[in-house]
CSV table of C-alpha atoms in Angstrom, one decimal:
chain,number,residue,atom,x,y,z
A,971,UNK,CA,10.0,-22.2,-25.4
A,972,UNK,CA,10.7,-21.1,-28.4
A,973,UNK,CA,14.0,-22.7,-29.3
A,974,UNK,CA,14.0,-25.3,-26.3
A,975,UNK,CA,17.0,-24.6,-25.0
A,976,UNK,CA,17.3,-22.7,-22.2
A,977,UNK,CA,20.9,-24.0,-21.8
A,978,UNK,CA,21.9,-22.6,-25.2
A,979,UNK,CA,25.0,-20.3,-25.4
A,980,UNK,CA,23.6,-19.7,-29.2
A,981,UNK,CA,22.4,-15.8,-29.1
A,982,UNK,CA,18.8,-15.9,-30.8
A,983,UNK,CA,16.3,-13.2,-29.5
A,984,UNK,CA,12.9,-14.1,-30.4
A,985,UNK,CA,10.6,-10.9,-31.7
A,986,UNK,CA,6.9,-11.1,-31.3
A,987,UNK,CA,4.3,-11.0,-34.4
A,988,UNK,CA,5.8,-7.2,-34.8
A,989,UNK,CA,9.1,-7.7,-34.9
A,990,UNK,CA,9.5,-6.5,-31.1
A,991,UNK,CA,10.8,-8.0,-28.0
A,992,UNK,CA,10.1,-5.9,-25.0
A,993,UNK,CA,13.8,-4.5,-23.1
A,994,UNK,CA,13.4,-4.3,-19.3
A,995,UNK,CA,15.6,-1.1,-18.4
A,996,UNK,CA,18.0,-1.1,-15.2
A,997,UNK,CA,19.5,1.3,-13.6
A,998,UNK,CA,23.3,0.2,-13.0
A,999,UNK,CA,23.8,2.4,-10.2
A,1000,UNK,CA,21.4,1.2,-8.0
A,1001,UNK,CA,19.2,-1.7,-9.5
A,1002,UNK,CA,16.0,-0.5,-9.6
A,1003,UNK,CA,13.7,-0.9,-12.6
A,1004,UNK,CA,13.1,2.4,-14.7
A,1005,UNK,CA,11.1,1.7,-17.6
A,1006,UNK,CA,10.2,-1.1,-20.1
A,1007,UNK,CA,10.7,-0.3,-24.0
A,1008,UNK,CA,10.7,-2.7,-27.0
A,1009,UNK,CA,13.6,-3.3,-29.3
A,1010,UNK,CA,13.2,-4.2,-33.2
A,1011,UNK,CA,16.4,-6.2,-34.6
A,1012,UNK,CA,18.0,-3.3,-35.5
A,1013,UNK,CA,17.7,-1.4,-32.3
A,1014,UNK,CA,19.5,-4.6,-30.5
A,1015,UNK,CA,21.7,-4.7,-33.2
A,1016,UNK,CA,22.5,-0.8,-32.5
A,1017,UNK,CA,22.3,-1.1,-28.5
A,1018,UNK,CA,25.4,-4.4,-28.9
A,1019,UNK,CA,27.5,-2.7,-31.5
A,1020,UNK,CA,27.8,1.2,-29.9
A,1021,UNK,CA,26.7,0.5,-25.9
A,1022,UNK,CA,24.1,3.4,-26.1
A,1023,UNK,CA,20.4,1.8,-25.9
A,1024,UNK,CA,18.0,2.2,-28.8
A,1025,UNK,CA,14.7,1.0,-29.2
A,1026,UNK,CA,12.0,0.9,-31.1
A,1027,UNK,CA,9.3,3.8,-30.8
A,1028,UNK,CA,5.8,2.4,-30.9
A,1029,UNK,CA,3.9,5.4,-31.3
A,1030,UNK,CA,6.4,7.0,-33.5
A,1031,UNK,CA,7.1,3.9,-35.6
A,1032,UNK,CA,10.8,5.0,-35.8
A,1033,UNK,CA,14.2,4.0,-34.4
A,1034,UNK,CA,15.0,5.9,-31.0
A,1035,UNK,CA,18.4,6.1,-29.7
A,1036,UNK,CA,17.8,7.3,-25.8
A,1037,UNK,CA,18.5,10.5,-25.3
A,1038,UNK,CA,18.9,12.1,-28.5
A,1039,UNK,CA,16.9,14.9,-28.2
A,1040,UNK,CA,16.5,15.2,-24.1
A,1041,UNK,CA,20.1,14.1,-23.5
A,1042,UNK,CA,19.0,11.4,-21.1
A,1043,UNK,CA,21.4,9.0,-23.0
A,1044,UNK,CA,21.4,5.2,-21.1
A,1045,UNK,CA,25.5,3.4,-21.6
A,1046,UNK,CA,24.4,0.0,-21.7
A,1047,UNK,CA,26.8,-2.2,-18.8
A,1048,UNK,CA,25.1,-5.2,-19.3
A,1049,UNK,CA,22.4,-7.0,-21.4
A,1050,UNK,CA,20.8,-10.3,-20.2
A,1051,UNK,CA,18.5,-12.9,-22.4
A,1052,UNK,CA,15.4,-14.9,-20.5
A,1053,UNK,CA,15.7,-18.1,-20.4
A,1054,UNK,CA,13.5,-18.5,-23.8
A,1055,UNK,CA,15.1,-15.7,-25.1
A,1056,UNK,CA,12.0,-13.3,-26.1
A,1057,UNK,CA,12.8,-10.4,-23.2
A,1058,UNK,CA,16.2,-8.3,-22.6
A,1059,UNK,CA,17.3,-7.3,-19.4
A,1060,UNK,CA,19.5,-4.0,-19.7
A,1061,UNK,CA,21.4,-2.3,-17.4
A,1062,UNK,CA,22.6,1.0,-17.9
A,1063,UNK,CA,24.1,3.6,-16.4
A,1064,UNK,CA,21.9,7.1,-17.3
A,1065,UNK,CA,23.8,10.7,-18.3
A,1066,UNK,CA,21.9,13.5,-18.5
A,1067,UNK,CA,19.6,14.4,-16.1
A,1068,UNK,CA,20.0,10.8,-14.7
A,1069,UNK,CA,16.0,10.3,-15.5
A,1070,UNK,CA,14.2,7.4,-17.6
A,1071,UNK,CA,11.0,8.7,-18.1
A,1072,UNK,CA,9.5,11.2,-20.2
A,1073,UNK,CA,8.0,13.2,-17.5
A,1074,UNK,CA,11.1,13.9,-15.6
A,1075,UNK,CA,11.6,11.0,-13.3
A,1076,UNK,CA,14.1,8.4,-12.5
A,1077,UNK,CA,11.7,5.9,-13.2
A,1078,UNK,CA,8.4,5.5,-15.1
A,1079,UNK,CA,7.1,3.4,-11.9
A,1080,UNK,CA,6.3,6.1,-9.8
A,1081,UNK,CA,2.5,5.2,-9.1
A,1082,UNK,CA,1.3,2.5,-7.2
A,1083,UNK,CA,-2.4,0.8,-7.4
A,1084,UNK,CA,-3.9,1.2,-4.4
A,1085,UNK,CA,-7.6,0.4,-3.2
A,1086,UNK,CA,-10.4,2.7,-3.4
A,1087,UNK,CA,-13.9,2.7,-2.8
A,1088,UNK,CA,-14.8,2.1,-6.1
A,1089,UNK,CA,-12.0,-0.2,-6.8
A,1090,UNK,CA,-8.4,0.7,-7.6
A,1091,UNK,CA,-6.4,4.3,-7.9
A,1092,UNK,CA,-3.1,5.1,-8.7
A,1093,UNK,CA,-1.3,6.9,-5.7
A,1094,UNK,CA,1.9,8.3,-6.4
A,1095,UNK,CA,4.7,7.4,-4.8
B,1425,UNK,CA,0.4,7.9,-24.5
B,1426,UNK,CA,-2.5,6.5,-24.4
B,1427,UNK,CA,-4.6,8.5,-22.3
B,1428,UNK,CA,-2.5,11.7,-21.8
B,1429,UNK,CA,-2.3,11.7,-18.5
B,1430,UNK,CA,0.9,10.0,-16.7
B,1431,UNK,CA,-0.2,12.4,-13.3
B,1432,UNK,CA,-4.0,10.6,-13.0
B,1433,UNK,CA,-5.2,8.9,-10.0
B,1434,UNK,CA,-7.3,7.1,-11.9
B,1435,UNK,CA,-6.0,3.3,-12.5
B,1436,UNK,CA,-6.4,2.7,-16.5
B,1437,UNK,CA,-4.3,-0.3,-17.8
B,1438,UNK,CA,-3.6,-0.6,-21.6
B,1439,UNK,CA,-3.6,-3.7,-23.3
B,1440,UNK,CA,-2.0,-4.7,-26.5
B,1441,UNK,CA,-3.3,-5.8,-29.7
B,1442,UNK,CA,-3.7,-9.3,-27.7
B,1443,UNK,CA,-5.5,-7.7,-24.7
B,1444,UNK,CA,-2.5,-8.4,-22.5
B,1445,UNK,CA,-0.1,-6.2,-20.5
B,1446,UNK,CA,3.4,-6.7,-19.7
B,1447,UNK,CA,4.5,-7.6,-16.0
B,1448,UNK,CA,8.1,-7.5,-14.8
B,1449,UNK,CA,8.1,-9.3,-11.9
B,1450,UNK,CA,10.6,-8.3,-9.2
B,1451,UNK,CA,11.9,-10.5,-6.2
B,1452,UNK,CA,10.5,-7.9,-3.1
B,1453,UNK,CA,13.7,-9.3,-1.3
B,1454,UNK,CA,16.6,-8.0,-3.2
B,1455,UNK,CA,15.0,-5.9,-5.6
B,1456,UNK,CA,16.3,-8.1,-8.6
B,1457,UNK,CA,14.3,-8.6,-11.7
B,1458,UNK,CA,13.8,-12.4,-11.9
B,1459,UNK,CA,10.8,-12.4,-15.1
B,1460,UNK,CA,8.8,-10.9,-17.1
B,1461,UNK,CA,5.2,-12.6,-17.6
B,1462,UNK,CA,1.7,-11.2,-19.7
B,1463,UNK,CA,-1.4,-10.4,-17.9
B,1464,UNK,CA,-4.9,-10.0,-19.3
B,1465,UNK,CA,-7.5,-8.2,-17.7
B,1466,UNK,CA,-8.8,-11.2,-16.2
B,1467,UNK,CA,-5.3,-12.3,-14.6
B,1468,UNK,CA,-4.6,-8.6,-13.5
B,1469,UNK,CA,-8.0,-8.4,-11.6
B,1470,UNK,CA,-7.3,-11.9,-10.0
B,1471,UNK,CA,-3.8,-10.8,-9.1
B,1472,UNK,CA,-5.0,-7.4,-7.3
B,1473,UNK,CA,-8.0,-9.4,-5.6
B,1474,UNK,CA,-6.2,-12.2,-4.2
B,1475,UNK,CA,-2.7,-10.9,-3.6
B,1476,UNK,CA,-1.4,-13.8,-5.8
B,1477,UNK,CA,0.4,-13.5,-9.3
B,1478,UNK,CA,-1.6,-14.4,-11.9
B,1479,UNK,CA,-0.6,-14.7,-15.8
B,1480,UNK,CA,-2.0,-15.5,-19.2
B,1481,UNK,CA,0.3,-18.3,-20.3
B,1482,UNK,CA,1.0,-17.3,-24.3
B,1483,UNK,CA,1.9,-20.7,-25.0
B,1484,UNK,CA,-1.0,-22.6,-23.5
B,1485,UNK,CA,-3.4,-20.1,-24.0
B,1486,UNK,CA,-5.0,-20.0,-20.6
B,1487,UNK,CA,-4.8,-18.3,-17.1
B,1488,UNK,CA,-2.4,-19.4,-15.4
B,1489,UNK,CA,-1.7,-18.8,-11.4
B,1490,UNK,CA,2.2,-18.8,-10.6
B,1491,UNK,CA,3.1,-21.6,-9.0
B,1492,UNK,CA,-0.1,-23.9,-8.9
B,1493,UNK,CA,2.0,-27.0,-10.3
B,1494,UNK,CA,5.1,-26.1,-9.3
B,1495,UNK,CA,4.2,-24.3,-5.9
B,1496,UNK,CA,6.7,-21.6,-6.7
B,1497,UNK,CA,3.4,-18.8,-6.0
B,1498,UNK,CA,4.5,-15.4,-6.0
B,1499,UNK,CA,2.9,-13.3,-2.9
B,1500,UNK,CA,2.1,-9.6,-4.4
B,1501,UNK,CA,3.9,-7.0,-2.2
B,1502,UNK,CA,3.2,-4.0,-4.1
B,1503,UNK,CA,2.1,-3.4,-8.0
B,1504,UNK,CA,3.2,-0.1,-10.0
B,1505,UNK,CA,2.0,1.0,-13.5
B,1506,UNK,CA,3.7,2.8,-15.5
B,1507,UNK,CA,3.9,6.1,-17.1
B,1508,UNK,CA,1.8,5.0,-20.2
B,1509,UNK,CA,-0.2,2.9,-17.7
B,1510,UNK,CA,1.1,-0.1,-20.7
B,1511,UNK,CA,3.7,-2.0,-18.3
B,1512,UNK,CA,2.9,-3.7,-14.8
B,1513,UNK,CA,5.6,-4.1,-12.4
B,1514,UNK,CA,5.6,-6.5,-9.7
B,1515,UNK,CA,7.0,-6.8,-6.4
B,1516,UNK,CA,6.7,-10.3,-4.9
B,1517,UNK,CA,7.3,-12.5,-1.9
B,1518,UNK,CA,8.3,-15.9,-3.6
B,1519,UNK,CA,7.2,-19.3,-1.8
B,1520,UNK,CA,9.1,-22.7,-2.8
B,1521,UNK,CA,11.9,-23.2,-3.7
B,1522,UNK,CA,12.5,-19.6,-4.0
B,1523,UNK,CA,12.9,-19.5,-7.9
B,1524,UNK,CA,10.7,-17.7,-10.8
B,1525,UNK,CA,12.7,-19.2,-13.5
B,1526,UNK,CA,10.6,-22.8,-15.2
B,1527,UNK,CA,14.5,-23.6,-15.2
B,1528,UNK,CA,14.5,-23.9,-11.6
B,1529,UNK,CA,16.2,-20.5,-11.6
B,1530,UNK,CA,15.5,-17.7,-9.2
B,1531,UNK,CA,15.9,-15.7,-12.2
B,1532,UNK,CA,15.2,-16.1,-15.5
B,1533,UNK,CA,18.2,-13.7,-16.9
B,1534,UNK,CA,20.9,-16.0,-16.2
B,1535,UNK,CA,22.4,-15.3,-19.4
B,1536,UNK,CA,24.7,-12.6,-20.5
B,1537,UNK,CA,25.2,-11.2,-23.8
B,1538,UNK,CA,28.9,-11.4,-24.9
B,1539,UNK,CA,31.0,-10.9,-27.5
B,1540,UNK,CA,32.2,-14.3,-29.9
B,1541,UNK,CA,34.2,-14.4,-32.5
B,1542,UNK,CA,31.3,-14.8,-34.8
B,1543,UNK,CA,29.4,-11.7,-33.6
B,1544,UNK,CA,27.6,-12.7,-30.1
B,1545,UNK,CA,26.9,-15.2,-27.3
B,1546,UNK,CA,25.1,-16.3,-24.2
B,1547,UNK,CA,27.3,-16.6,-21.3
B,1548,UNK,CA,25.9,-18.2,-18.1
B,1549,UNK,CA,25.9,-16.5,-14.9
């Protein structure tokens, strides 16, 4: 806990040691989880005041509103806090081509881990 | 990307700066997201080889099995990376009381984001 109060109707996200706190994506329409992306204050900030989800891109190092250049734009119905307040729940309905991921898909969870002979695989779903 | 392919078979998890990975942890019942918890390689192996979620507790700095106090263990049902192989997600069976949340919550996002006259708010579920 990082405030210790779980109870707390006082809004306080809590960023980790890069300013981030990770954003659990939803899809509204039917629940399922499409993607994980990380939020810097001003991406929150953003995703609250206009309902359209923005994030922060790691591997860019830039501010990303969904969607701007593929069109795959996520309105934001609903954000949820965790209980100590250092990961978002969003859900969101998708426009577009209705896809989260990058390579096309509804979700980014599309491969499983499975066992193989010489361990673990990745079988796609 | 990390390793450029998001079609690979081959099972390749990427850790952060911290040598942990994000898991969202979903209830295999109803499909609802009810946490989000860190693995490290050692608590990822453990959960594939025993079928049982295990974490790396941030706070207390050590592995941590779910449930092993509390008796809230989550049964793996399935476990799917991501695109970027950089996010776990986690289907489980949940023994106990039923509940993920250190609250005594199935969930830990039993808090909305709302508007207040100030600017925002938590609102409980």
């Amino acid at each position: 806990m990082a405030n210790g109060d779980e109870e707390s109707a006082v809004f306080a996200p809590v960023y980790d040691d890069h300013g981030l706190i990770p954003a659990i994506v939803m899809d509204a329409n039917d629940g399922s989880v499409v993607m994980l992306a990380y939020m810097n204050a001003q991406a929150l900030r953003l995703s609250l005041e206009t309902g359209e989800a923005h994030y922060w891109s790691r591997s860019r190092q830039e501010l990303w509103r969904k969607g701007a250049t593929s069109g795959d734009t996520q309105k934001i119905v609903d954000i949820r806090m965790d209980c100590d307040q250092d990961t978002v729940l969003l859900s969101v309905i998708m426009a577009g081509r209705g896809v989260a991921c990058h390579t096309g898909r509804h979700s980014c969870f599309y491969r499983r881990v499975g066992r193989s002979s010489q361990g673990y695989k990745l079988e796609t779903i």
